[in-house]
PDB file of N, CA and C in Angstrom:
ATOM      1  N   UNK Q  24       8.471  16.684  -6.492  1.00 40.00           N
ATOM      2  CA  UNK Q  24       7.832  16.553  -7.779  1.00 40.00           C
ATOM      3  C   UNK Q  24       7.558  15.083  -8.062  1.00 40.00           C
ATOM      4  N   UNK Q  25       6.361  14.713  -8.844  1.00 42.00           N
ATOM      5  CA  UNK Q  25       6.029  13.424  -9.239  1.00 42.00           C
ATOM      6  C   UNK Q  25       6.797  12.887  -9.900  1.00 42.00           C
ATOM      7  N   UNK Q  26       7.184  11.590  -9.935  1.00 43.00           N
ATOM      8  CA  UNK Q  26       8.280  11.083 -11.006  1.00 43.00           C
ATOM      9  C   UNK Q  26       7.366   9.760 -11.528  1.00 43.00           C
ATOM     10  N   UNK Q  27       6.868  10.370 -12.440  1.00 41.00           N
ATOM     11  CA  UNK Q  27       6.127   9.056 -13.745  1.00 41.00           C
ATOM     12  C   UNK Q  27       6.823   8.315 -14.536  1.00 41.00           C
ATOM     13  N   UNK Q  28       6.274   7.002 -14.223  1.00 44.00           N
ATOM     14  CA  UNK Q  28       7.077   5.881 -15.062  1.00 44.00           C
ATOM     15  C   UNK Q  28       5.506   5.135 -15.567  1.00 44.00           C
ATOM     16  N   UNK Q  29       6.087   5.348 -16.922  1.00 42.00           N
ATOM     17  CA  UNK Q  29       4.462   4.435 -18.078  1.00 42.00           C
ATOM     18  C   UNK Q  29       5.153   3.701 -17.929  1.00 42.00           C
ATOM     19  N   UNK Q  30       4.094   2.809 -18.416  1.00 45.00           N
ATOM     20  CA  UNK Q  30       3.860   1.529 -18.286  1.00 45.00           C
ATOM     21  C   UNK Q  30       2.818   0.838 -18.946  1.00 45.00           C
ATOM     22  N   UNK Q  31       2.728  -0.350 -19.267  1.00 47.00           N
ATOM     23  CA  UNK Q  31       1.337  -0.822 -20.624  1.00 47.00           C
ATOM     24  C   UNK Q  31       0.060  -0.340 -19.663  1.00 47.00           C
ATOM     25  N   UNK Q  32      -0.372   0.101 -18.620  1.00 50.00           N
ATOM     26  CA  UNK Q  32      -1.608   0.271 -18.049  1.00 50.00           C
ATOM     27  C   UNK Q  32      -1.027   1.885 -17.205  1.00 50.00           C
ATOM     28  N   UNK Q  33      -0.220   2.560 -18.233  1.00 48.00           N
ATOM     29  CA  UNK Q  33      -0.315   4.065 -17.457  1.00 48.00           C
ATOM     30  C   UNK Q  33       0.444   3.964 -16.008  1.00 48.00           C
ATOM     31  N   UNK Q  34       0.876   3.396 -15.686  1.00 48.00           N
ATOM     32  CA  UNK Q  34       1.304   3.419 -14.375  1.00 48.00           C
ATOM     33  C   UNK Q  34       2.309   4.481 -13.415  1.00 48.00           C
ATOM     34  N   UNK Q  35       2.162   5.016 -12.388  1.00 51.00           N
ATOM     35  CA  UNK Q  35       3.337   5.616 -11.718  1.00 51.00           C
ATOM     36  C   UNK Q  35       3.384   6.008 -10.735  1.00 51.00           C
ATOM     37  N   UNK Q  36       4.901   6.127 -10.167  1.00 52.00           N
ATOM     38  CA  UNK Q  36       5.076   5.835  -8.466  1.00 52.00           C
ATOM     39  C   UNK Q  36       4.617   7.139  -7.753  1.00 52.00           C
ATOM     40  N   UNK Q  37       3.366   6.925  -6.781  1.00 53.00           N
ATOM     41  CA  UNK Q  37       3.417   8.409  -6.211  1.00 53.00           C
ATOM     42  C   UNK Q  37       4.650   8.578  -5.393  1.00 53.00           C
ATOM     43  N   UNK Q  38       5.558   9.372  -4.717  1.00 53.00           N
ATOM     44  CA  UNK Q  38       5.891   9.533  -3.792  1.00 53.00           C
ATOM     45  C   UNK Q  38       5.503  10.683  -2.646  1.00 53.00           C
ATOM     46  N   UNK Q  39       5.905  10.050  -1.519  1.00 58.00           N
ATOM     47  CA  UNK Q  39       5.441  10.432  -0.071  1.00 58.00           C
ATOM     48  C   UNK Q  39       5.982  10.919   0.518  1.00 58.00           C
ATOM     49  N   UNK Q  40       6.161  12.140   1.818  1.00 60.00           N
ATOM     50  CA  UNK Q  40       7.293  12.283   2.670  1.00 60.00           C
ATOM     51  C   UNK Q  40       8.427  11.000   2.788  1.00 60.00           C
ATOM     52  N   UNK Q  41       7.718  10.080   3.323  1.00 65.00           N
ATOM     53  CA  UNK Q  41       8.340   8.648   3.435  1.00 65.00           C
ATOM     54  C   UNK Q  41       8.080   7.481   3.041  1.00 65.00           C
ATOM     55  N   UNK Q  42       7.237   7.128   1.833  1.00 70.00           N
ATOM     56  CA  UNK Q  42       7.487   6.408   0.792  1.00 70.00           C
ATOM     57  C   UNK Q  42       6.892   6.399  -0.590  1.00 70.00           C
ATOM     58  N   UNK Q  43       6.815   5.524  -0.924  1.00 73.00           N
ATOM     59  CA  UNK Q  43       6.094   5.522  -2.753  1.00 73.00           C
ATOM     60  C   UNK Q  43       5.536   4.658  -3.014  1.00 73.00           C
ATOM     61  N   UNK Q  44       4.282   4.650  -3.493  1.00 74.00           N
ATOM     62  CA  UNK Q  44       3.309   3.536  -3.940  1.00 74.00           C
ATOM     63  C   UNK Q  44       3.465   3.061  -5.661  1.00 74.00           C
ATOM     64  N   UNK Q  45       3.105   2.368  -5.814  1.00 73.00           N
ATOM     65  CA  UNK Q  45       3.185   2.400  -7.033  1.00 73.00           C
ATOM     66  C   UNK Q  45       1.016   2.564  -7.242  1.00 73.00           C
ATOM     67  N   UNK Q  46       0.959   3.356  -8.543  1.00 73.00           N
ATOM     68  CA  UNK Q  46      -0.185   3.650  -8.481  1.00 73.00           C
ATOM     69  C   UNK Q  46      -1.090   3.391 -10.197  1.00 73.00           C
ATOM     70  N   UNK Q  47      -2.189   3.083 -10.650  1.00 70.00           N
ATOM     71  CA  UNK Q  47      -2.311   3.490 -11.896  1.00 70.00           C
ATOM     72  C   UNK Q  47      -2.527   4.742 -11.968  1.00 70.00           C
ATOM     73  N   UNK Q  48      -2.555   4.915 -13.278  1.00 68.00           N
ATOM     74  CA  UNK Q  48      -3.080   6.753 -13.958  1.00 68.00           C
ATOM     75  C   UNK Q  48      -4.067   7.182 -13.825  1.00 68.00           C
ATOM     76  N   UNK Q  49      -5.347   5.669 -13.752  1.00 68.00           N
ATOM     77  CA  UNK Q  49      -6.289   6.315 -12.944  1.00 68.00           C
ATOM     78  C   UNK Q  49      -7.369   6.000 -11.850  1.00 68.00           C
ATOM     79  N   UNK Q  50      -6.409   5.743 -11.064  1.00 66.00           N
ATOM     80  CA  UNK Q  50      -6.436   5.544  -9.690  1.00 66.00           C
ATOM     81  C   UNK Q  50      -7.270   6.721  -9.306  1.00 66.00           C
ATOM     82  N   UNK Q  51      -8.608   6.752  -8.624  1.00 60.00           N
ATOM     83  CA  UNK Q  51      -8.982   7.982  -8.081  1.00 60.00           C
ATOM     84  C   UNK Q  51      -8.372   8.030  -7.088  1.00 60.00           C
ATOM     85  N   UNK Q  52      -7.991   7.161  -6.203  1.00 60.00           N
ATOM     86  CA  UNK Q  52      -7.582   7.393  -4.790  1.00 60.00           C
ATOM     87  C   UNK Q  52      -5.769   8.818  -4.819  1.00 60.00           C
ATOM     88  N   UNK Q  53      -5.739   8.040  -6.165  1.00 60.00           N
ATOM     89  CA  UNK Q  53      -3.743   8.973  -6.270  1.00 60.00           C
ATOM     90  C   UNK Q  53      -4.317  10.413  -6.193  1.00 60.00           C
ATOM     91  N   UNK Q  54      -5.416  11.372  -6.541  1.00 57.00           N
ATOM     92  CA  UNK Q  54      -4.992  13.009  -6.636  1.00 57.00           C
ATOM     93  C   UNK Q  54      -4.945  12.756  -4.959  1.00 57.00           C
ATOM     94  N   UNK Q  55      -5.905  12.538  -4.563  1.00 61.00           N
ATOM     95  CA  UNK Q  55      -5.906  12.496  -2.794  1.00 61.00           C
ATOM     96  C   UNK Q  55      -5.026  12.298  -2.065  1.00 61.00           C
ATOM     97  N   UNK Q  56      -4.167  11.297  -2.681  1.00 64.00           N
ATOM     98  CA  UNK Q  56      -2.749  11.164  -1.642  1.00 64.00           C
ATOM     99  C   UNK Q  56      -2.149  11.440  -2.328  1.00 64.00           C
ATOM    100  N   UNK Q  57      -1.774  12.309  -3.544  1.00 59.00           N
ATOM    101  CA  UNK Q  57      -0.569  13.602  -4.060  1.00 59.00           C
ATOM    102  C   UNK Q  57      -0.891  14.734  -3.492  1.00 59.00           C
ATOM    103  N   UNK Q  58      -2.264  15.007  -3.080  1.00 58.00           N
ATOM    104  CA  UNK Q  58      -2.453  16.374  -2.153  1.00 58.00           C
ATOM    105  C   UNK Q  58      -2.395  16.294  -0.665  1.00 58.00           C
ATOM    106  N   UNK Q  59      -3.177  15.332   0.049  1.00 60.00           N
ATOM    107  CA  UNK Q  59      -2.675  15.300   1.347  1.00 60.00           C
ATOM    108  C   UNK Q  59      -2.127  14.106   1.500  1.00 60.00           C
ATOM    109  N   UNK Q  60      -1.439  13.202   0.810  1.00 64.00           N
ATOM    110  CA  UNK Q  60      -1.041  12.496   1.915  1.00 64.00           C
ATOM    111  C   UNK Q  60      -1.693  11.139   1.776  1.00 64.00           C
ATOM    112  N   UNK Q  61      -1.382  10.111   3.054  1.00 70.00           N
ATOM    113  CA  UNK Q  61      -2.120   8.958   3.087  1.00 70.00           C
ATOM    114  C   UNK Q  61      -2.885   9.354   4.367  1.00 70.00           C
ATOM    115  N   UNK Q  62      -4.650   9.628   3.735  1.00 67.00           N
ATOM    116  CA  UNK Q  62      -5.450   9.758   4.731  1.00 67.00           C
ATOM    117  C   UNK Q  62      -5.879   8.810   5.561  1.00 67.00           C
ATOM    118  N   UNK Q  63      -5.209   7.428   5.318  1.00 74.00           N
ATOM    119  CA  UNK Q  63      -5.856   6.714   6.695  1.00 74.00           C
ATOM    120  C   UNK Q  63      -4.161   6.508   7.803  1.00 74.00           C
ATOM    121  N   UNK Q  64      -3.484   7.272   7.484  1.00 77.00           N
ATOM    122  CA  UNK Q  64      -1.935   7.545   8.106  1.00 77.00           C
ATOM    123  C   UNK Q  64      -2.250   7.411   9.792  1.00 77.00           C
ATOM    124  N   UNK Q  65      -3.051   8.071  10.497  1.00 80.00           N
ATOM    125  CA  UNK Q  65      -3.278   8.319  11.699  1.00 80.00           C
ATOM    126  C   UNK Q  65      -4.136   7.165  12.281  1.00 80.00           C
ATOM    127  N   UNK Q  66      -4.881   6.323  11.868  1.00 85.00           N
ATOM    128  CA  UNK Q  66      -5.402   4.909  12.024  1.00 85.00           C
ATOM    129  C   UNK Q  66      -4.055   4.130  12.013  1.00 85.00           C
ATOM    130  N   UNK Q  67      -3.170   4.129  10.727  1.00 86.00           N
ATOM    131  CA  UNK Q  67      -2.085   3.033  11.194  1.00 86.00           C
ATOM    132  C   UNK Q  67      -1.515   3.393  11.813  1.00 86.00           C
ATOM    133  N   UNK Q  68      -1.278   4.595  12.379  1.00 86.00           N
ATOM    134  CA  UNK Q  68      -0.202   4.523  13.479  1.00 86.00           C
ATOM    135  C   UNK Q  68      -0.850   4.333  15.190  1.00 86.00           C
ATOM    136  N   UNK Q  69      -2.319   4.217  15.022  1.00 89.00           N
ATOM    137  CA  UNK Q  69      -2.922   3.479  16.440  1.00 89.00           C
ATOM    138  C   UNK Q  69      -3.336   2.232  15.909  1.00 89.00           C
ATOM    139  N   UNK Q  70      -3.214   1.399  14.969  1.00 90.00           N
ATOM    140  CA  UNK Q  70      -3.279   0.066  14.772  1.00 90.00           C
ATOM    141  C   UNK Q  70      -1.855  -0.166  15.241  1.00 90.00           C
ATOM    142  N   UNK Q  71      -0.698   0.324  15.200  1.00 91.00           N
ATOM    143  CA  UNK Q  71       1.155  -0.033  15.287  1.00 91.00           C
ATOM    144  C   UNK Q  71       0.907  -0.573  16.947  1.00 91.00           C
ATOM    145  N   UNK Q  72      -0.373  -0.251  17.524  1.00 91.00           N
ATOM    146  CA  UNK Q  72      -0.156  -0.483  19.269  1.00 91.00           C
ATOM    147  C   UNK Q  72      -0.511  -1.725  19.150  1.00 91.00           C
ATOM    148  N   UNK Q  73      -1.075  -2.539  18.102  1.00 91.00           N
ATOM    149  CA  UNK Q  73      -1.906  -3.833  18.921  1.00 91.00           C
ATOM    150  C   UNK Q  73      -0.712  -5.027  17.757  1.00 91.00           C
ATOM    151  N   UNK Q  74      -0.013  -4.670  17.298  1.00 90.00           N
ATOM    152  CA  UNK Q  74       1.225  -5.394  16.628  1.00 90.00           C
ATOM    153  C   UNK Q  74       2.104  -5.716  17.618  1.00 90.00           C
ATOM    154  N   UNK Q  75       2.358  -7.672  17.466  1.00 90.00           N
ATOM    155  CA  UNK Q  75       3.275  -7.781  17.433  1.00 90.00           C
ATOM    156  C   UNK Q  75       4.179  -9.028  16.810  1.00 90.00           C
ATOM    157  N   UNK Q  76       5.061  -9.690  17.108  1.00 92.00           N
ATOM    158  CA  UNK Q  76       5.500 -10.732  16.149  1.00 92.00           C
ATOM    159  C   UNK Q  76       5.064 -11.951  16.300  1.00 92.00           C
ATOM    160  N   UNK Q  77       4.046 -11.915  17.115  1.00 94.00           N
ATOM    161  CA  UNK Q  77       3.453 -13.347  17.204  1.00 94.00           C
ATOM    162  C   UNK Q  77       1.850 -13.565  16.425  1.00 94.00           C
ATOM    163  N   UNK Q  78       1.623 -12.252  16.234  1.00 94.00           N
ATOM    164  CA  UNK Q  78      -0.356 -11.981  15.698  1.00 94.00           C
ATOM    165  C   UNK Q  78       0.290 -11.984  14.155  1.00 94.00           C
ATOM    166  N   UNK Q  79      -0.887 -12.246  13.649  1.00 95.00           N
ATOM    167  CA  UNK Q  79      -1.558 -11.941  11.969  1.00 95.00           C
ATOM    168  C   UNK Q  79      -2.553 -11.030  11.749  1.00 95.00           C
ATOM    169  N   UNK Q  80      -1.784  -9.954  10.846  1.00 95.00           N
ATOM    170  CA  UNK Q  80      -2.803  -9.082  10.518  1.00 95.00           C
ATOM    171  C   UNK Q  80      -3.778  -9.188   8.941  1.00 95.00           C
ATOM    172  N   UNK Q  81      -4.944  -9.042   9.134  1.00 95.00           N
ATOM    173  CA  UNK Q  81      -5.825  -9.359   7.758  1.00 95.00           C
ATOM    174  C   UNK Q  81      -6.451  -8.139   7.360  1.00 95.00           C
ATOM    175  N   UNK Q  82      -5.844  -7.839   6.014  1.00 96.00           N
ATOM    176  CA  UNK Q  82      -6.512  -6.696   5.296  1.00 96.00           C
ATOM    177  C   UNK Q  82      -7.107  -7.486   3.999  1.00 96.00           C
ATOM    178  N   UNK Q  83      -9.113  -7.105   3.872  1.00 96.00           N
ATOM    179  CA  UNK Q  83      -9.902  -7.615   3.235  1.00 96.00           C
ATOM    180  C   UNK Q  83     -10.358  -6.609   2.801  1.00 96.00           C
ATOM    181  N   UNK Q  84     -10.117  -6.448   1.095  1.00 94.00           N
ATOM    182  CA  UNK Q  84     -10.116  -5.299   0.382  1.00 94.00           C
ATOM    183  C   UNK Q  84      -8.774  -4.411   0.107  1.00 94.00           C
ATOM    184  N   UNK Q  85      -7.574  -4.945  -0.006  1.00 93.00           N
ATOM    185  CA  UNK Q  85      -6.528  -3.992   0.665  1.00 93.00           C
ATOM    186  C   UNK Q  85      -6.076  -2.991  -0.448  1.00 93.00           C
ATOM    187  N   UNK Q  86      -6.676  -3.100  -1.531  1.00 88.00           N
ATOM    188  CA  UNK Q  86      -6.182  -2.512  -2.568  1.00 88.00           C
ATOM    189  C   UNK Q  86      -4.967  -1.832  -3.034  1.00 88.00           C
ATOM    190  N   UNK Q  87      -4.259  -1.531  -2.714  1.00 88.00           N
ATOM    191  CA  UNK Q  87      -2.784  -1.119  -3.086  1.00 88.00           C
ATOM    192  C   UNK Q  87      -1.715  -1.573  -1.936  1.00 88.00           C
ATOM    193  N   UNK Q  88      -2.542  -1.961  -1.017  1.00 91.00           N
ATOM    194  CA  UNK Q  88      -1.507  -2.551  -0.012  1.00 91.00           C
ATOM    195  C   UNK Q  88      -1.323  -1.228   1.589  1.00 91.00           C
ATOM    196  N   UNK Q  89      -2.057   0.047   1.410  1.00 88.00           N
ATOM    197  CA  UNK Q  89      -1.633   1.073   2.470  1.00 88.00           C
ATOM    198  C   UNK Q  89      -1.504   0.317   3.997  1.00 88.00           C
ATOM    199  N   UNK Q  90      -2.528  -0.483   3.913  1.00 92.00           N
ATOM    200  CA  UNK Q  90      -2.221  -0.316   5.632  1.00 92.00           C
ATOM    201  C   UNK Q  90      -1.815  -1.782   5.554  1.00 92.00           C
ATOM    202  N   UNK Q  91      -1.599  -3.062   4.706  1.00 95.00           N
ATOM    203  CA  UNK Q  91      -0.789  -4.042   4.874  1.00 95.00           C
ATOM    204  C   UNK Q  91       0.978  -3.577   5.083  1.00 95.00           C
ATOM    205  N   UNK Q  92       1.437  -2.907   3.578  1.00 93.00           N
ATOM    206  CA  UNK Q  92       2.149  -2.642   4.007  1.00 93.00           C
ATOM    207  C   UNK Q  92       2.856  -1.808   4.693  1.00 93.00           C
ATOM    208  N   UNK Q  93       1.995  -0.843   5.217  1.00 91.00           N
ATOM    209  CA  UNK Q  93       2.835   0.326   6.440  1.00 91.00           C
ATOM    210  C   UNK Q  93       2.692  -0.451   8.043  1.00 91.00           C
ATOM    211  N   UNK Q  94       1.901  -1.574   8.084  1.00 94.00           N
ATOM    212  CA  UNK Q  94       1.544  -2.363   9.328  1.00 94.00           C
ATOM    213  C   UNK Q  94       2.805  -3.643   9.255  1.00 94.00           C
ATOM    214  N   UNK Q  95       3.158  -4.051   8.454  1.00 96.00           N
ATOM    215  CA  UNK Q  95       3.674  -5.230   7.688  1.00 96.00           C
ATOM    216  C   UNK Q  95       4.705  -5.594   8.964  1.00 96.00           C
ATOM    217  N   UNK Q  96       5.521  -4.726   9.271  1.00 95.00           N
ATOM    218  CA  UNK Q  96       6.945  -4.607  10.026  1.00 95.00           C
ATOM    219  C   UNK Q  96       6.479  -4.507  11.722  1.00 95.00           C
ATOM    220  N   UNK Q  97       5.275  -4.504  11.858  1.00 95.00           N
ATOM    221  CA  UNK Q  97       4.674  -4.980  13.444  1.00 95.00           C
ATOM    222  C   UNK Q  97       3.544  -5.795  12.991  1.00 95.00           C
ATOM    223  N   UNK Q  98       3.953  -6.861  12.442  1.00 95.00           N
ATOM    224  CA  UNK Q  98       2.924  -8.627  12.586  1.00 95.00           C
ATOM    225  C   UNK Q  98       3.520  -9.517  12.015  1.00 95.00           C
ATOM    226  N   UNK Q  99       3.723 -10.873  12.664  1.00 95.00           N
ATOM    227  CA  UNK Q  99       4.558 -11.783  12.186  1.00 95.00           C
ATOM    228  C   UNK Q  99       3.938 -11.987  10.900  1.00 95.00           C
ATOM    229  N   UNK Q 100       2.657 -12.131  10.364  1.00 96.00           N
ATOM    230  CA  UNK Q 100       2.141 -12.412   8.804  1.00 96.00           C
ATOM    231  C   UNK Q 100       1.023 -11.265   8.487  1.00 96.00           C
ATOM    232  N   UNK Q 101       0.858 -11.008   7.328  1.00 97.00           N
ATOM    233  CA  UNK Q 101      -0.163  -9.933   6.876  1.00 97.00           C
ATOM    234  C   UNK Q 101      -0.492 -10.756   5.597  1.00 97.00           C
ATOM    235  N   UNK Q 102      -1.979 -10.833   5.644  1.00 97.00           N
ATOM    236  CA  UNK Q 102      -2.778 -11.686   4.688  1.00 97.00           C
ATOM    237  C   UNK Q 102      -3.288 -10.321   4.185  1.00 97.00           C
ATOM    238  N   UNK Q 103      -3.206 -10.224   2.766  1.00 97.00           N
ATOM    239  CA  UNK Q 103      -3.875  -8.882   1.924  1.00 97.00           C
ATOM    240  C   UNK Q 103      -4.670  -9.412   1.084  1.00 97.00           C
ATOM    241  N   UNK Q 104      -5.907  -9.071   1.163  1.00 97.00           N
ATOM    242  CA  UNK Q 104      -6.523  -9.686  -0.259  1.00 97.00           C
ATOM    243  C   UNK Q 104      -7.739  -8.455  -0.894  1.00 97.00           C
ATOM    244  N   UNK Q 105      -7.324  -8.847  -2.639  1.00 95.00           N
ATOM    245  CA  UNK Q 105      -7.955  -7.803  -3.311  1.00 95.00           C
ATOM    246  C   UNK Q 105      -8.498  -8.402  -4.353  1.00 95.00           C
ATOM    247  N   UNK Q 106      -9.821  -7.900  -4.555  1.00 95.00           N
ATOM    248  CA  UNK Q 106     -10.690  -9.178  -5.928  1.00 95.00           C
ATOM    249  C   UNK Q 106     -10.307  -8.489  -7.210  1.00 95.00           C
ATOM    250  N   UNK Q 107     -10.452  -7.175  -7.343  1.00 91.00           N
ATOM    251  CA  UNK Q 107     -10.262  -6.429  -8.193  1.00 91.00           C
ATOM    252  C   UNK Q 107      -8.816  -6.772  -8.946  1.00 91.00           C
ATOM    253  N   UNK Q 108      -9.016  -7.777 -10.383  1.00 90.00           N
ATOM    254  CA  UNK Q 108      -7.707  -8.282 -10.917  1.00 90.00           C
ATOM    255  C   UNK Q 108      -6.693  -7.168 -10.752  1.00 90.00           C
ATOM    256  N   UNK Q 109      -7.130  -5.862 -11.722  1.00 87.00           N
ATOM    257  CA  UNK Q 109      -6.152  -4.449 -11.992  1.00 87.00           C
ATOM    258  C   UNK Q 109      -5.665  -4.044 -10.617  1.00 87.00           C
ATOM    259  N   UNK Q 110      -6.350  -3.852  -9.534  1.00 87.00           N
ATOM    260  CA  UNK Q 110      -5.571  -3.621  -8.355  1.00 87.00           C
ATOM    261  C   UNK Q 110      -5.063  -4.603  -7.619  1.00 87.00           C
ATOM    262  N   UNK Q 111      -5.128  -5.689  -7.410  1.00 92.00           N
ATOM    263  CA  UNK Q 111      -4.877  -7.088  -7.359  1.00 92.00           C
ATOM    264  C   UNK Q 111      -3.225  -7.196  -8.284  1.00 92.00           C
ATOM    265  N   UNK Q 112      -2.717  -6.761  -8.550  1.00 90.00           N
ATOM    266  CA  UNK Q 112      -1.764  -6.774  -9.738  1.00 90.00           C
ATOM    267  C   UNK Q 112      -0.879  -5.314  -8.469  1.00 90.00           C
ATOM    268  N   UNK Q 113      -1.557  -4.454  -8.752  1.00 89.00           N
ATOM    269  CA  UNK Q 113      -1.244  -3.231  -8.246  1.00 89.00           C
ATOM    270  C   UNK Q 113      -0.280  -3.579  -7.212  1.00 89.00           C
ATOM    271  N   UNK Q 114      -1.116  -4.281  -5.961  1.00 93.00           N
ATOM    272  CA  UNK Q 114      -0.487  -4.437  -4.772  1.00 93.00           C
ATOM    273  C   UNK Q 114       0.387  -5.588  -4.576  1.00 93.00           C
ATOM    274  N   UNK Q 115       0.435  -6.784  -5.583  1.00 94.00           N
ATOM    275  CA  UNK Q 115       2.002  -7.334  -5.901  1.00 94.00           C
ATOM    276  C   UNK Q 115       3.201  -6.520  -5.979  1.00 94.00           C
ATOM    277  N   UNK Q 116       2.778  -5.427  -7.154  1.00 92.00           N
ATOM    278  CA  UNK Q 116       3.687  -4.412  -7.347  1.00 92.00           C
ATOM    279  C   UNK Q 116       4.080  -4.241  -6.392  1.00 92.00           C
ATOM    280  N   UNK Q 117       3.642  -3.336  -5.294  1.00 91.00           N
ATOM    281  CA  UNK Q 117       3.887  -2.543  -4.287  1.00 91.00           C
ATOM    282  C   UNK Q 117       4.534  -3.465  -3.142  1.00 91.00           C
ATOM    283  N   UNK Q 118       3.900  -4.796  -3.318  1.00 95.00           N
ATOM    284  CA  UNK Q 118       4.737  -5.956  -2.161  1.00 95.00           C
ATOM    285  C   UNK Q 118       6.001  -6.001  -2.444  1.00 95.00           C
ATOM    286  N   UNK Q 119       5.915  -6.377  -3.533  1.00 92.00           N
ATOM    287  CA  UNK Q 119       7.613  -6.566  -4.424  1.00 92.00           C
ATOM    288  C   UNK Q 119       8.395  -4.922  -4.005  1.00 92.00           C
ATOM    289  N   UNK Q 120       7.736  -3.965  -4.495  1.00 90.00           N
ATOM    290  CA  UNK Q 120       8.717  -2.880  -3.982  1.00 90.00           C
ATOM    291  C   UNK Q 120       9.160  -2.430  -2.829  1.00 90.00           C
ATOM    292  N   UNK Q 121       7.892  -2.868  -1.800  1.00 91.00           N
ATOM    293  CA  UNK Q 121       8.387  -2.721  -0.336  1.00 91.00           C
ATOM    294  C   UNK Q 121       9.435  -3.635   0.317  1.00 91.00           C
ATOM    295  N   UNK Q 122       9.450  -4.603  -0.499  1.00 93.00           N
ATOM    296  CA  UNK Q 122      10.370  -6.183  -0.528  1.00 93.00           C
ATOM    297  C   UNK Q 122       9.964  -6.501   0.925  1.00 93.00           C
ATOM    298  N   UNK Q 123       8.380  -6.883   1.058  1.00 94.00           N
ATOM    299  CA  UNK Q 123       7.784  -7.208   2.071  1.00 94.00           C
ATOM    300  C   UNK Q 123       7.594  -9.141   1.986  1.00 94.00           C
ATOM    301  N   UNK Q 124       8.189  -9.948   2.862  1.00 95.00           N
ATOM    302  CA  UNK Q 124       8.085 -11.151   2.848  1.00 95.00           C
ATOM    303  C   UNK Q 124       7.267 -12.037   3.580  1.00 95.00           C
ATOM    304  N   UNK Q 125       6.607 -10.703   4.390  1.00 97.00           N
ATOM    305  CA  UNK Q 125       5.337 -11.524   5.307  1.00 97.00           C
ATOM    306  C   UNK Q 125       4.348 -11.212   4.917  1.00 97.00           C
ATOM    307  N   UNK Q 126       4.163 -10.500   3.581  1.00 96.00           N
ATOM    308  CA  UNK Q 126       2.390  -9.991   2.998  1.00 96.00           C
ATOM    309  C   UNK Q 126       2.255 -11.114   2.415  1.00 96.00           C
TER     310      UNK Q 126
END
């Protein structure tokens, strides 16, 4: 079951088989990954082959952080960048919750 936490901009954590984003309320992307899932799931796990602790990975557009931070833990640095202030905000969130120190 969803567990919603408001917040001054509606906010709340989807959760996943194996993890939780933090998301807004209206995020179109959240009904899509409360029903199936994270649809680009099968891309990061054939991006996990070309990681390792010496490369930098660059996500341009990364918006909530999916494939910075599910990639994060195979590349010595992950550069994320998002123009969009409101999601731009979003994926701090989600850095801070993954307690990711190389995004």
């Amino acid at each position: 079951m969803t567990k919603f936490i408001w917040g001054p901009e509606e906010s709340l954590i989807l959760p996943l088989p194996e993890i939780s984003f933090l998301m807004n309320n209206d995020d179109s992307g959240r009904c899509q990954m409360h029903q199936v899932g994270i649809p680009e799931y099968e891309i990061i796990k054939w991006a996990k082959q070309f990681g390792n602790k010496t490369k930098r990975f660059i996500d341009c557009g990364a918006h909530m952080g999916t494939y910075s931070l599910l990639l994060a833990d195979e590349f010595k640095h992950v550069e994320a960048f998002e123009a969009q202030r409101r999601t731009y905000f979003q994926l701090c969130g989600n850095i801070f919750m993954f307690d990711k120190t190389n995004v």
